[in-house]
Each structure stands twice: as C-alpha cells, then as structure tokens.
PDB file of C-alpha atoms and ligand atoms in Angstrom:
ATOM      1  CA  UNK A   1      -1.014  -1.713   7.537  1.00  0.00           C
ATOM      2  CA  UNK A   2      -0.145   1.150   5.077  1.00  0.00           C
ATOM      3  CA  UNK A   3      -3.176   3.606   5.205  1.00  0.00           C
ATOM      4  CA  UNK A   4      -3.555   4.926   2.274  1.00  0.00           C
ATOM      5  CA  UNK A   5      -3.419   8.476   1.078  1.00  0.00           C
ATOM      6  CA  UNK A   6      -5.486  10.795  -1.357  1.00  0.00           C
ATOM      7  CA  UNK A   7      -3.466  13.889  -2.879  1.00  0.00           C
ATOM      8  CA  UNK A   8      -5.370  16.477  -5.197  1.00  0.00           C
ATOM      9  CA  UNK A   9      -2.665  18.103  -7.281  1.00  0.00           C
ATOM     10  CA  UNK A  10      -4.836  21.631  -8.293  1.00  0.00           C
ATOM     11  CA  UNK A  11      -1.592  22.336 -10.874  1.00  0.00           C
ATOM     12  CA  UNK A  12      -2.170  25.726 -12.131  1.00  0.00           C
ATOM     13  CA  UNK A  13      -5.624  26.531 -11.545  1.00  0.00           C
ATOM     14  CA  UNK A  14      -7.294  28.830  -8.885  1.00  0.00           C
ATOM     15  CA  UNK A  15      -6.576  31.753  -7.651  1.00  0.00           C
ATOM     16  CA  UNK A  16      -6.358  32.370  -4.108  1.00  0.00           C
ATOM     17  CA  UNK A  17     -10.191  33.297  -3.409  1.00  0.00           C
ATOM     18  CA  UNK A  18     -10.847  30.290  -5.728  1.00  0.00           C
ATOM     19  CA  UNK A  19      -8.927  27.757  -3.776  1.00  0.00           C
ATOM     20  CA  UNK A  20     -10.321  29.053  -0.292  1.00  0.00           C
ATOM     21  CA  UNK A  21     -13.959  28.533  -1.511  1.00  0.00           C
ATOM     22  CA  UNK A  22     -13.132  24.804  -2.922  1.00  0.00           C
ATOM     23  CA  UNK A  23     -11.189  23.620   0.686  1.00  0.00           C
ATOM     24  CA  UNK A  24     -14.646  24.925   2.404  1.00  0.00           C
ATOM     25  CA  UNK A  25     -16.439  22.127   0.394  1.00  0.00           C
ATOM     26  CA  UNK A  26     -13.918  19.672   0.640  1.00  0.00           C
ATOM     27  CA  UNK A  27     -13.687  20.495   4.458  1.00  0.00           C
ATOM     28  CA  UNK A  28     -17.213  19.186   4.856  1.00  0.00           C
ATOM     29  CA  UNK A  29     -17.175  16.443   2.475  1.00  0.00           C
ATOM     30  CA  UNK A  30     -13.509  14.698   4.078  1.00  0.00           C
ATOM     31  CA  UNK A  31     -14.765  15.083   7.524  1.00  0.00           C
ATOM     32  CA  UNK A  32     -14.879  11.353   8.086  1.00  0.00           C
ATOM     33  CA  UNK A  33     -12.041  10.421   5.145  1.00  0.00           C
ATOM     34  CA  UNK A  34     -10.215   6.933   6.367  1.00  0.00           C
ATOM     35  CA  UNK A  35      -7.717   7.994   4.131  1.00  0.00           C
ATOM     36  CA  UNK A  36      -4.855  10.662   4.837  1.00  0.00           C
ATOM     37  CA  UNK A  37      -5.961  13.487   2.730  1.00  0.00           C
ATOM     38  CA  UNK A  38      -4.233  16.192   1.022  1.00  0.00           C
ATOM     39  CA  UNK A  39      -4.248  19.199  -1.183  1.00  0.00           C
ATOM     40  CA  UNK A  40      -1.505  21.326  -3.230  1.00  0.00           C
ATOM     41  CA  UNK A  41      -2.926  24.778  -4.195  1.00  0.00           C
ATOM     42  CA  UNK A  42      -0.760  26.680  -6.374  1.00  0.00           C
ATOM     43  CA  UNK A  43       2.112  28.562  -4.567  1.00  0.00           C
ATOM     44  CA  UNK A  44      -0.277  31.897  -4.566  1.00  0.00           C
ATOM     45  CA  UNK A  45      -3.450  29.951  -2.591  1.00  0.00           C
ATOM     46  CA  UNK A  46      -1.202  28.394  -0.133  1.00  0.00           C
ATOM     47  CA  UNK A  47      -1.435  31.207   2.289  1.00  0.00           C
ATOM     48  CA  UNK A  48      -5.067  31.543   1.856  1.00  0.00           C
ATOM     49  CA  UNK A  49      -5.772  27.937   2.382  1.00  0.00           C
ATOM     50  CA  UNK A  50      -3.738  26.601   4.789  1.00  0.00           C
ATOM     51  CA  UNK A  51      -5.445  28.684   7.548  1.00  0.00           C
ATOM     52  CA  UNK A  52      -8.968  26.637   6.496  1.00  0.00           C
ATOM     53  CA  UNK A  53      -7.048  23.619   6.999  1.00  0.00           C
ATOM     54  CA  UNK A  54      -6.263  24.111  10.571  1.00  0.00           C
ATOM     55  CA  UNK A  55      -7.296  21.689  12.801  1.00  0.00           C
ATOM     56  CA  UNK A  56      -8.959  19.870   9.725  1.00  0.00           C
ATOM     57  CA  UNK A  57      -8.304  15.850   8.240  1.00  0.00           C
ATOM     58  CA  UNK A  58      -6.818  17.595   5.329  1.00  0.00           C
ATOM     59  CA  UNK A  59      -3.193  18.592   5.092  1.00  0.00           C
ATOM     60  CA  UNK A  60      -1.235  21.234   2.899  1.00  0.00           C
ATOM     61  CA  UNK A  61       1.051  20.382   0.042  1.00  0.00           C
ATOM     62  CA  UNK A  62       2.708  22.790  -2.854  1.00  0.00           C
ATOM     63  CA  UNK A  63       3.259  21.165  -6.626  1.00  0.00           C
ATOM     64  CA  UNK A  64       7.218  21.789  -6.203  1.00  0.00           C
ATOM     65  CA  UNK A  65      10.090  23.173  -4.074  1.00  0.00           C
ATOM     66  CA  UNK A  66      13.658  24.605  -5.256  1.00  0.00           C
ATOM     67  CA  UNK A  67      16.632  22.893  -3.235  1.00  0.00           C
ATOM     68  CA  UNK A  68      18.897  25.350  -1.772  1.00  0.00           C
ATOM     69  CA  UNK A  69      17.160  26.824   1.301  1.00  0.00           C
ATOM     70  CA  UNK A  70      17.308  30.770   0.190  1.00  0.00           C
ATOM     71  CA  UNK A  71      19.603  32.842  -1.978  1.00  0.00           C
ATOM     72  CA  UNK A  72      20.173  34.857  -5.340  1.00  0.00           C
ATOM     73  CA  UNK A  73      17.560  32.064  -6.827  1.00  0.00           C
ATOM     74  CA  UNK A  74      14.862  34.345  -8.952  1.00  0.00           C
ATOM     75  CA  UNK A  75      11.636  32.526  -8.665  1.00  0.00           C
ATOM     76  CA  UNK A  76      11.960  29.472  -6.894  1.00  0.00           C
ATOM     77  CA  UNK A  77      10.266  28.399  -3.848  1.00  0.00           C
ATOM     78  CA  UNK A  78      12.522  27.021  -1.197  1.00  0.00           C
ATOM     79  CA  UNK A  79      11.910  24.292   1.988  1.00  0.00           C
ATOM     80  CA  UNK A  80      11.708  26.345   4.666  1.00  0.00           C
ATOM     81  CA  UNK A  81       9.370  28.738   2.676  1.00  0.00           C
ATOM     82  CA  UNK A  82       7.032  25.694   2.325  1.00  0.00           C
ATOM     83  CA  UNK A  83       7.155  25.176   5.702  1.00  0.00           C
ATOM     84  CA  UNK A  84       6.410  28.410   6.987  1.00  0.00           C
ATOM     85  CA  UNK A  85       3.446  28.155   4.858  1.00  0.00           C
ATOM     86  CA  UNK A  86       2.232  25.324   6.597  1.00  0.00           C
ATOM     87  CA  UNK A  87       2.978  22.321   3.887  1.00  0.00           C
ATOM     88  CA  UNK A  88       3.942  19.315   5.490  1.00  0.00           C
ATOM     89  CA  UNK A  89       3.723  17.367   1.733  1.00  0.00           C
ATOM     90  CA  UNK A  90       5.410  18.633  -1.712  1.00  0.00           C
ATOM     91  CA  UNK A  91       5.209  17.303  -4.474  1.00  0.00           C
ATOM     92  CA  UNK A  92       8.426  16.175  -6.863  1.00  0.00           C
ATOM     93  CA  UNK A  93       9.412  15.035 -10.157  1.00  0.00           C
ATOM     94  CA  UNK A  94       5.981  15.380 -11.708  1.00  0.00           C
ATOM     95  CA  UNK A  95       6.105  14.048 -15.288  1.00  0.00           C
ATOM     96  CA  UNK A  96       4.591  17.896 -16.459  1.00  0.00           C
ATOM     97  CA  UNK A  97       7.921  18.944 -14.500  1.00  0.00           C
ATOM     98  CA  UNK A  98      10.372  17.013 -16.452  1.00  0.00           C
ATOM     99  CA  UNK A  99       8.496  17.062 -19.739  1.00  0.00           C
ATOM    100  CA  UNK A 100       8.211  20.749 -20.130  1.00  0.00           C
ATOM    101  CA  UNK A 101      10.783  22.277 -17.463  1.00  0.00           C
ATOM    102  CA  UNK A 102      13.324  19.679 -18.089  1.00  0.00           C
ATOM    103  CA  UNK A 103      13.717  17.938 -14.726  1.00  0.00           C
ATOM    104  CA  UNK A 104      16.070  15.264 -14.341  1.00  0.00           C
ATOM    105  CA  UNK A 105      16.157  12.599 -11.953  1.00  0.00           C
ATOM    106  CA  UNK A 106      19.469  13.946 -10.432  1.00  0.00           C
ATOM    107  CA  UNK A 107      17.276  17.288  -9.620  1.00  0.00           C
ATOM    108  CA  UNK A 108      14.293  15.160  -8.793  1.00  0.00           C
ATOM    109  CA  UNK A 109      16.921  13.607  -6.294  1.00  0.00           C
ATOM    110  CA  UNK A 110      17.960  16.823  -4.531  1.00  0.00           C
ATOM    111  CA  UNK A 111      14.920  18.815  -4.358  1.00  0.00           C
ATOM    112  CA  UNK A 112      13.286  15.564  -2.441  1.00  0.00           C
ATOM    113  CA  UNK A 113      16.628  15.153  -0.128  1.00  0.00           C
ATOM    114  CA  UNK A 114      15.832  19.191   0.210  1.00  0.00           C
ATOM    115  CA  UNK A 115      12.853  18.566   1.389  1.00  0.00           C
ATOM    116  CA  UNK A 116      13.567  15.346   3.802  1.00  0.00           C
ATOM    117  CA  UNK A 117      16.071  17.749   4.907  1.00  0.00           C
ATOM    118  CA  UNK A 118      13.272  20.305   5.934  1.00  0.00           C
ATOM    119  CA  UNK A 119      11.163  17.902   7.426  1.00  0.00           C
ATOM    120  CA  UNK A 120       8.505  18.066   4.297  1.00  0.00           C
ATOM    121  CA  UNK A 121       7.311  14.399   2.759  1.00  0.00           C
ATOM    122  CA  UNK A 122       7.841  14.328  -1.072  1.00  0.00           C
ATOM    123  CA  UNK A 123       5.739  13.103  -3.218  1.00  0.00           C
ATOM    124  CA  UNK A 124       7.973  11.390  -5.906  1.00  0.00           C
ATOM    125  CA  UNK A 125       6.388  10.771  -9.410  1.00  0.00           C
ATOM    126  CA  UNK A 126       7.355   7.772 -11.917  1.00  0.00           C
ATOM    127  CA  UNK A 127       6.019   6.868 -14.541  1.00  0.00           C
ATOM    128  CA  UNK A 128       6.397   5.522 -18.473  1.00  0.00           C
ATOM    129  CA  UNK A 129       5.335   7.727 -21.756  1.00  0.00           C
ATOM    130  CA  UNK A 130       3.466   5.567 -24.105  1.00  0.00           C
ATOM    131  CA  UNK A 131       6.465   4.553 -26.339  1.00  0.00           C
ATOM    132  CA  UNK A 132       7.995   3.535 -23.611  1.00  0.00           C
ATOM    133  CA  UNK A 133       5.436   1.247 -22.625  1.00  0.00           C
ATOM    134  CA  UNK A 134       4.679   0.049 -25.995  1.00  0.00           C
ATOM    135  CA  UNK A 135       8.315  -0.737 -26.455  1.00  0.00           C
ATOM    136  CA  UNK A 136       8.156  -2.936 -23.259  1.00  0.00           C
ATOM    137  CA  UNK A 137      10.545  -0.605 -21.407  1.00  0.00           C
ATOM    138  CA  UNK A 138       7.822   0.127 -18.485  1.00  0.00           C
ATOM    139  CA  UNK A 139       9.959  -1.597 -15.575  1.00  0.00           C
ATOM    140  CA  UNK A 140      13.331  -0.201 -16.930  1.00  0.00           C
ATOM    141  CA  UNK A 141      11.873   3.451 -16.864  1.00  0.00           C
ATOM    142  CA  UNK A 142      10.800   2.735 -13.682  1.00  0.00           C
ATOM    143  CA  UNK A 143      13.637   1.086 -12.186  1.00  0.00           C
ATOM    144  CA  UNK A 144      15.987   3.945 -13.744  1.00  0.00           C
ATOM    145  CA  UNK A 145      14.070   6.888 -12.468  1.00  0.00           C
ATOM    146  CA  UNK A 146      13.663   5.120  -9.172  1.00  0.00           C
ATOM    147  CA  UNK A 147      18.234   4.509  -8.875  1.00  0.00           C
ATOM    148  CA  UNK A 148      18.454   8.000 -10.351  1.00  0.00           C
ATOM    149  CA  UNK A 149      16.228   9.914  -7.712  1.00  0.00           C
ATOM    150  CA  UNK A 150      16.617   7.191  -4.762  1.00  0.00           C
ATOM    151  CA  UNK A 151      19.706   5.442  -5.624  1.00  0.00           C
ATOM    152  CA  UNK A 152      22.054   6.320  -3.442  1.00  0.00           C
ATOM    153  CA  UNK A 153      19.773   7.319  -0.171  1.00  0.00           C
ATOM    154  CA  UNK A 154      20.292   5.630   3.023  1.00  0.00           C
ATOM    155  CA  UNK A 155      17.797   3.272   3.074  1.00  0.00           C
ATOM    156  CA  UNK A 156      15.675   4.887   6.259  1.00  0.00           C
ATOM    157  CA  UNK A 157      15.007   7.441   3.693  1.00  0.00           C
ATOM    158  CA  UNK A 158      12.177   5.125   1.794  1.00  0.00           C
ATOM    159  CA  UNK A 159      10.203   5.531   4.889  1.00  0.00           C
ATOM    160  CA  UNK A 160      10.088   8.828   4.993  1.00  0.00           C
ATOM    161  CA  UNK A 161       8.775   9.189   1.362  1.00  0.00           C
ATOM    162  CA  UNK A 162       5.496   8.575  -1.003  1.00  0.00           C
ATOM    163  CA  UNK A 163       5.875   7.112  -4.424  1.00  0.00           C
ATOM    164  CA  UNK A 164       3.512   8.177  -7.285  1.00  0.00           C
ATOM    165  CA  UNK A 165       3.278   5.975  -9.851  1.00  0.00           C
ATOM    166  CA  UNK A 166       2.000   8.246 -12.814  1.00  0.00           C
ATOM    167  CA  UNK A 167       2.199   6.261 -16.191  1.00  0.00           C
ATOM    168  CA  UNK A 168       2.163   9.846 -18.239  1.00  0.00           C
ATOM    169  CA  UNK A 169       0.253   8.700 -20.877  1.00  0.00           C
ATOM    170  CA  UNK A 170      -2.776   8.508 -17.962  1.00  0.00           C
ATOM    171  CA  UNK A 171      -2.064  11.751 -17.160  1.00  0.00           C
ATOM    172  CA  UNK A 172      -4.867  14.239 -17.855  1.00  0.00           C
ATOM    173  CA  UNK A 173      -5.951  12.268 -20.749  1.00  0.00           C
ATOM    174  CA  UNK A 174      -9.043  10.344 -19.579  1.00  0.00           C
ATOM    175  CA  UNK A 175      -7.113   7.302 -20.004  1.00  0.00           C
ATOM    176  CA  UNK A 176      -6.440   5.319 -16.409  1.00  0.00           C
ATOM    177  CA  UNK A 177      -3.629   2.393 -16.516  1.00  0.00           C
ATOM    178  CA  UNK A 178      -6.351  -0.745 -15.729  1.00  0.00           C
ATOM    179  CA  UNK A 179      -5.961  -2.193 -11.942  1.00  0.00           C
ATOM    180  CA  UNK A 180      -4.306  -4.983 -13.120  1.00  0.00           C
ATOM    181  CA  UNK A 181      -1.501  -2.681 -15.067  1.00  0.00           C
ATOM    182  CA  UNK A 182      -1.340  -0.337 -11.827  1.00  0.00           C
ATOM    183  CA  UNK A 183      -0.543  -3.687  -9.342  1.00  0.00           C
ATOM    184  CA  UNK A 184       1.931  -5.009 -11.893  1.00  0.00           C
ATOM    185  CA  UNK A 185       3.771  -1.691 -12.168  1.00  0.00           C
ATOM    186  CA  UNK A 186       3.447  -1.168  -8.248  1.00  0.00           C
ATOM    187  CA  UNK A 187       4.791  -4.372  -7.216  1.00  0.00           C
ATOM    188  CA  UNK A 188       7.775  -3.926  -9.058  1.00  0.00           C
ATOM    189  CA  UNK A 189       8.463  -0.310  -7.594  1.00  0.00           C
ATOM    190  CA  UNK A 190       7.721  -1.884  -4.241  1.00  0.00           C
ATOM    191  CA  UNK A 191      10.258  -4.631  -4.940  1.00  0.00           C
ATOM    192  CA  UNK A 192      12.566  -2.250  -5.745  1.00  0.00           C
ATOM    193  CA  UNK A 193      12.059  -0.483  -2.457  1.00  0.00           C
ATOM    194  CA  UNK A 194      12.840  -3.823  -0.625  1.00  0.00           C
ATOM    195  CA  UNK A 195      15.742  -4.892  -2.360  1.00  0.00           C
ATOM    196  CA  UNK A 196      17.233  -1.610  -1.870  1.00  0.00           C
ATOM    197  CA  UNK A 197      15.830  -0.258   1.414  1.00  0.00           C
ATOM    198  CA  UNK A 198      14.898  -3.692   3.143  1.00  0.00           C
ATOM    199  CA  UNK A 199      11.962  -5.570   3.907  1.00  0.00           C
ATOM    200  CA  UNK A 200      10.412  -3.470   6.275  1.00  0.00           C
ATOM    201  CA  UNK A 201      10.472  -0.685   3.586  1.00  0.00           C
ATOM    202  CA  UNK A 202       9.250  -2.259   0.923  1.00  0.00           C
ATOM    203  CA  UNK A 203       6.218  -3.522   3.014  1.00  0.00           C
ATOM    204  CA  UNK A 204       5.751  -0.102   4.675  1.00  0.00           C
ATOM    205  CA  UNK A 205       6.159   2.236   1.521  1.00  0.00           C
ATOM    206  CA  UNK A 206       2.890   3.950   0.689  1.00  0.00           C
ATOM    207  CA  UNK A 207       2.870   4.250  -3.588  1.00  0.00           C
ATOM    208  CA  UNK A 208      -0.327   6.258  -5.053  1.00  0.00           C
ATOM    209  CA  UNK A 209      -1.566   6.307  -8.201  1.00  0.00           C
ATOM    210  CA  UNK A 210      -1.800   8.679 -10.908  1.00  0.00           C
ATOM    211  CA  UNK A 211      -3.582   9.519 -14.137  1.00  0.00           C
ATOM    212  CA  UNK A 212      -7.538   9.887 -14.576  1.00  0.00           C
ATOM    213  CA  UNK A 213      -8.531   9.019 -11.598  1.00  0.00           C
ATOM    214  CA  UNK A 214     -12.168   9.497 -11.313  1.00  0.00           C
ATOM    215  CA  UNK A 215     -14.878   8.430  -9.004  1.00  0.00           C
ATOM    216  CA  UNK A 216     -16.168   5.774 -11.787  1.00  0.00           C
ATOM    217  CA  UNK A 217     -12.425   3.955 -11.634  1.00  0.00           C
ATOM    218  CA  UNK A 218     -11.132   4.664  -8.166  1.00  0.00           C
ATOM    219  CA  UNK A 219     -12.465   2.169  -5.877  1.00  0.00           C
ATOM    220  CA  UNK A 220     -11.293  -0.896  -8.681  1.00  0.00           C
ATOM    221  CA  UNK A 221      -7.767   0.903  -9.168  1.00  0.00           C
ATOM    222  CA  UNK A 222      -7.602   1.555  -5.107  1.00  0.00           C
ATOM    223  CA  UNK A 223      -8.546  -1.847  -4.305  1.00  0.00           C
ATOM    224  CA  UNK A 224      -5.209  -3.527  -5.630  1.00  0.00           C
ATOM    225  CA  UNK A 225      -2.987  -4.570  -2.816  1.00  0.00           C
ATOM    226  CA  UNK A 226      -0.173  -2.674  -3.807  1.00  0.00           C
ATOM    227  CA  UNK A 227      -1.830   0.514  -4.481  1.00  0.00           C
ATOM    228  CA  UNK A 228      -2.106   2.466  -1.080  1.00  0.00           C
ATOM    229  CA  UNK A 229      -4.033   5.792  -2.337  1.00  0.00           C
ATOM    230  CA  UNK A 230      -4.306   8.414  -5.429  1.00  0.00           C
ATOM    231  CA  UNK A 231      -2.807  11.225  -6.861  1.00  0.00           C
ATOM    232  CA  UNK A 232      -5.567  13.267  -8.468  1.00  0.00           C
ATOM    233  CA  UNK A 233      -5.182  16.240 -10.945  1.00  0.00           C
ATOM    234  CA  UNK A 234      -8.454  16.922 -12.829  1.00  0.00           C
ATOM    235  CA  UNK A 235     -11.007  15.324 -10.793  1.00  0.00           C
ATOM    236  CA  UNK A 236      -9.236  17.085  -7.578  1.00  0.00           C
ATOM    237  CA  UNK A 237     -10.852  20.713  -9.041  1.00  0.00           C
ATOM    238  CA  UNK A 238     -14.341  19.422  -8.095  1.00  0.00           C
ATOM    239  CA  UNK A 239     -15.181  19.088  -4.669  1.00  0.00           C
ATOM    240  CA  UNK A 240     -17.503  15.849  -5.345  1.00  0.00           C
ATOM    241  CA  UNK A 241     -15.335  14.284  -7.422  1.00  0.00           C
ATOM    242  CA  UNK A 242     -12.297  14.415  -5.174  1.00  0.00           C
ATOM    243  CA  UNK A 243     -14.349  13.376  -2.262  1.00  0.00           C
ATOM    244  CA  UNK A 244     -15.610  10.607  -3.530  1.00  0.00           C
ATOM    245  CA  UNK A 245     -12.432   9.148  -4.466  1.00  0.00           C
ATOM    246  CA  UNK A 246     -11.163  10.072  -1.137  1.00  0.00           C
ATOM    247  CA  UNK A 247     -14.499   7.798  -0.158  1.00  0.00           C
ATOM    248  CA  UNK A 248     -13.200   4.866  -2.023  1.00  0.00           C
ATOM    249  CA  UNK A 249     -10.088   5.229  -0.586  1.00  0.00           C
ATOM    250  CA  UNK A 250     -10.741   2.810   3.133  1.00  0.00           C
ATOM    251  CA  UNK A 251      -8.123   1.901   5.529  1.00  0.00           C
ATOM    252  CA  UNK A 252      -7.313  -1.497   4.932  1.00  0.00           C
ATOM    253  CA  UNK A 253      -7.727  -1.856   1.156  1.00  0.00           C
ATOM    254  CA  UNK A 254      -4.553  -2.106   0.769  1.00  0.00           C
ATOM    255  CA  UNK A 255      -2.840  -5.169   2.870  1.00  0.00           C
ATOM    256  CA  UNK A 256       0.421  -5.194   3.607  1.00  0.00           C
ATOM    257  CA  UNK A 257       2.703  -6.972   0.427  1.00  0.00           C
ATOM    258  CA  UNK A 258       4.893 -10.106   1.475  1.00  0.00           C
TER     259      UNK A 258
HETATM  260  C1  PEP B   1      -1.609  14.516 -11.983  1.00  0.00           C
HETATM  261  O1  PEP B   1      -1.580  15.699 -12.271  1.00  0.00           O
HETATM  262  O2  PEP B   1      -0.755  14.057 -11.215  1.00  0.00           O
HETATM  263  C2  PEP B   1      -2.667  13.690 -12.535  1.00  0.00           C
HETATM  264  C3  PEP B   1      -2.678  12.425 -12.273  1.00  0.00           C
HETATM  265  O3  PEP B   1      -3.601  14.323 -13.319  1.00  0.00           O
HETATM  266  P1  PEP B   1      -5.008  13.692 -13.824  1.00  0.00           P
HETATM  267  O4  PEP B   1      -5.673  13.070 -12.619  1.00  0.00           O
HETATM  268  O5  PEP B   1      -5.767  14.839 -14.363  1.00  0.00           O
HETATM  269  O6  PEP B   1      -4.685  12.655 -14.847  1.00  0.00           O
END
C-alpha cells in the first residue's frame, strides 16, 4: 500500500512572518490528514516554520538544493544546509527550474543523488509542454527525462524517491491534465520504474501529481490507481484549499499497481 502524499510548493511567495501565520492554519486543519503532508516555504521562511512543525503531521521541504555540500558557490543552498534547517523533503527539477534557470536533467540528476546522499527525499518533477503533447511526444519526454535524471542509479535508489508528474502546461494555468490523462501518463512512469528498478519498485514508488490542483478536481485526479498524492502550487497559499485536497487525499486510494 503506497500512502499517498500531499506537497504544497509556496514557490516565491511569503515572507517569513507570512509563512509562520499560514502553517498555524494548516496545523489545525491537517491534524487528522491520512495522507503524508508537506510544505516548502521559500528558503527565507524555512527557519521560521520549521519550529511550528515540530512534533506536527506536517513535514518541511525547500523548492531546491545546490549539489556540492559547501564551498566558493555564491547563492546556492546546499544538503546539509537543508538539513540543518529541518527539511527532510526537497524539491528537484521543477519545470519553472528548467524553463527559466536552465536545468538539465544531468543537474536534475546530481542535485537529487546530492540530496539521497544527505539523507533528504527529492521530489523529482516530469512533465510534457503542450507541443510536446500535441505532437504525441508525452511518453518520450517522459521516458527521456526519467533515463536522464534516473538512468544510471542503482535501482534501490527508486525507493528512496517521489516522482511528480507535472505536465507544464497544467502548471499554474487553471488547466488540470483529466484523471484519465494523469493514470495514462503515471502508469507509464511507473512502468518505467519497474523495468528499470524491479518489480517491487515500480509497485512501491509513490508519483504525485501536478498542475491546478484544486479542491473541485482533487479527489477525481487522486482517486486513479496510479496516482499516490499531489503536488500543489497555487491552491497550497490558502490554508482551506490545501487542506481540503490534503482531505481528498485517503490512505488506500491508491492500490498497489500489478
Ligand atoms: C507546481 O508549482 O508544482 C504546481 C503544480 O503549481 P499549480 O498547482 O499552481 O499548478
């Protein structure tokens, strides 16, 4: 049984005070969540949230992480930094990452063996632009950025990791892939996962997904066997809103895939 997980990806909004006063609500509201829950503030909240989370359902994730553990680096955010802020998730490859910072999957691919490295669970986004899609190249996107981040990991290292499957052109645009294009798209990345990793990983993988997920569409997008939680930007801002898609979100909705 994969139980399924609800990440709110706050991108860059909120500052620190901001942040704090939206975990208080959320706090109250995820009290009884089935689901694994999770937030990523902005680097600048994280210290001012994580000690709300503490002995709360919800965990701590950041939006991205650098590779190298420290050094001459201006900027970047390392693992153990994460750590020490009390993230156990991070976030990688997000489609706003590689469309406007240039992120490739071979970077994708070391900042999430960075952070297996430094005991943090990526979050690794996929996904197809609309051209791509239209042109029928969905599952060849996929299966390209999945060999170019995953390719060549040893295949306990699936188990260790959450997929995101984020078609971009869902992404912030009030247009969700329908449940039935979500399950397509997920079994294939899950087949991928078992021919590469095994069985066992394919079955136990958890895969969210991503792109205008509201409280309206979660519960018919979450109830698709292959889709084992959500990654939420917008709707994540507002307490109700990301509660009630953590709601929708039960253990079991997603069986196991054979
Ligand atoms: C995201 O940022 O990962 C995302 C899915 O955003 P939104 O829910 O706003 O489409």
């Amino acid at each position: 049984m994969r139980r399924p997980i609800v990440a709110g990806n706050w991108k860059a909004n909120l500052t620190a005070g901001e942040a704090a006063a939206l975990v208080r609500q959320l706090k109250a509201s995820c009290e009884t969540a089935a689901a694994e829950v999770v937030v990523c503030p902005p680097f600048t909240a994280l210290a001012a949230v994580a000690p709300l989370l503490k002995g709360s359902r919800i965990a701590l994730g950041a939006q991205d992480v650098f590779w190298e553990p420290a050094g001459a680096f201006t900027g970047e955010v390392t693992p153990p930094m994460l750590r020490d802020a009390g993230c156990q998730y991070v976030i990688v490859g997000h489609s706003e990452r590689r469309t406007h910072f240039g992120e490739t999957d071979q970077i994708v691919r070391r900042k999430l063996q960075a952070a297996l490295a430094h005991g943090l669970t990526p979050i690794v986004c996929i996904g197809e632009t609309l051209a791509q899609r239209e042109a029928g190249q969905t599952f060849d996107i996929l299966t390209r950025q999945l060999d170019g981040a995953l390719g060549d990991c040893p295949p306990e290292t699936c188990r260790r990791l959450i997929l995101a499957y984020e078609p971009v052109w869902a992404i912030g645009t009030g247009k969700n892939a329908t449940p039935e294009q979500a399950q397509e798209a997920h079994q294939a990345i899950r087949r991928w996962v078992a021919d590469r990793c095994g069985s066992s990983a394919g079955g136990g993988i958890r895969i969210q997904y991503g792109g205008s997920v509201t409280p309206a569409n979660a519960a018919s997008l979450l109830q698709q066997p292959d889709v084992d939680g959500a990654l939420v930007g917008g709707a994540s801002l507002k307490a109700d809103a990301f509660s009630a898609i953590v709601k929708a979100a039960k253990t079991g909705a997603a069986a196991p895939h054979e």
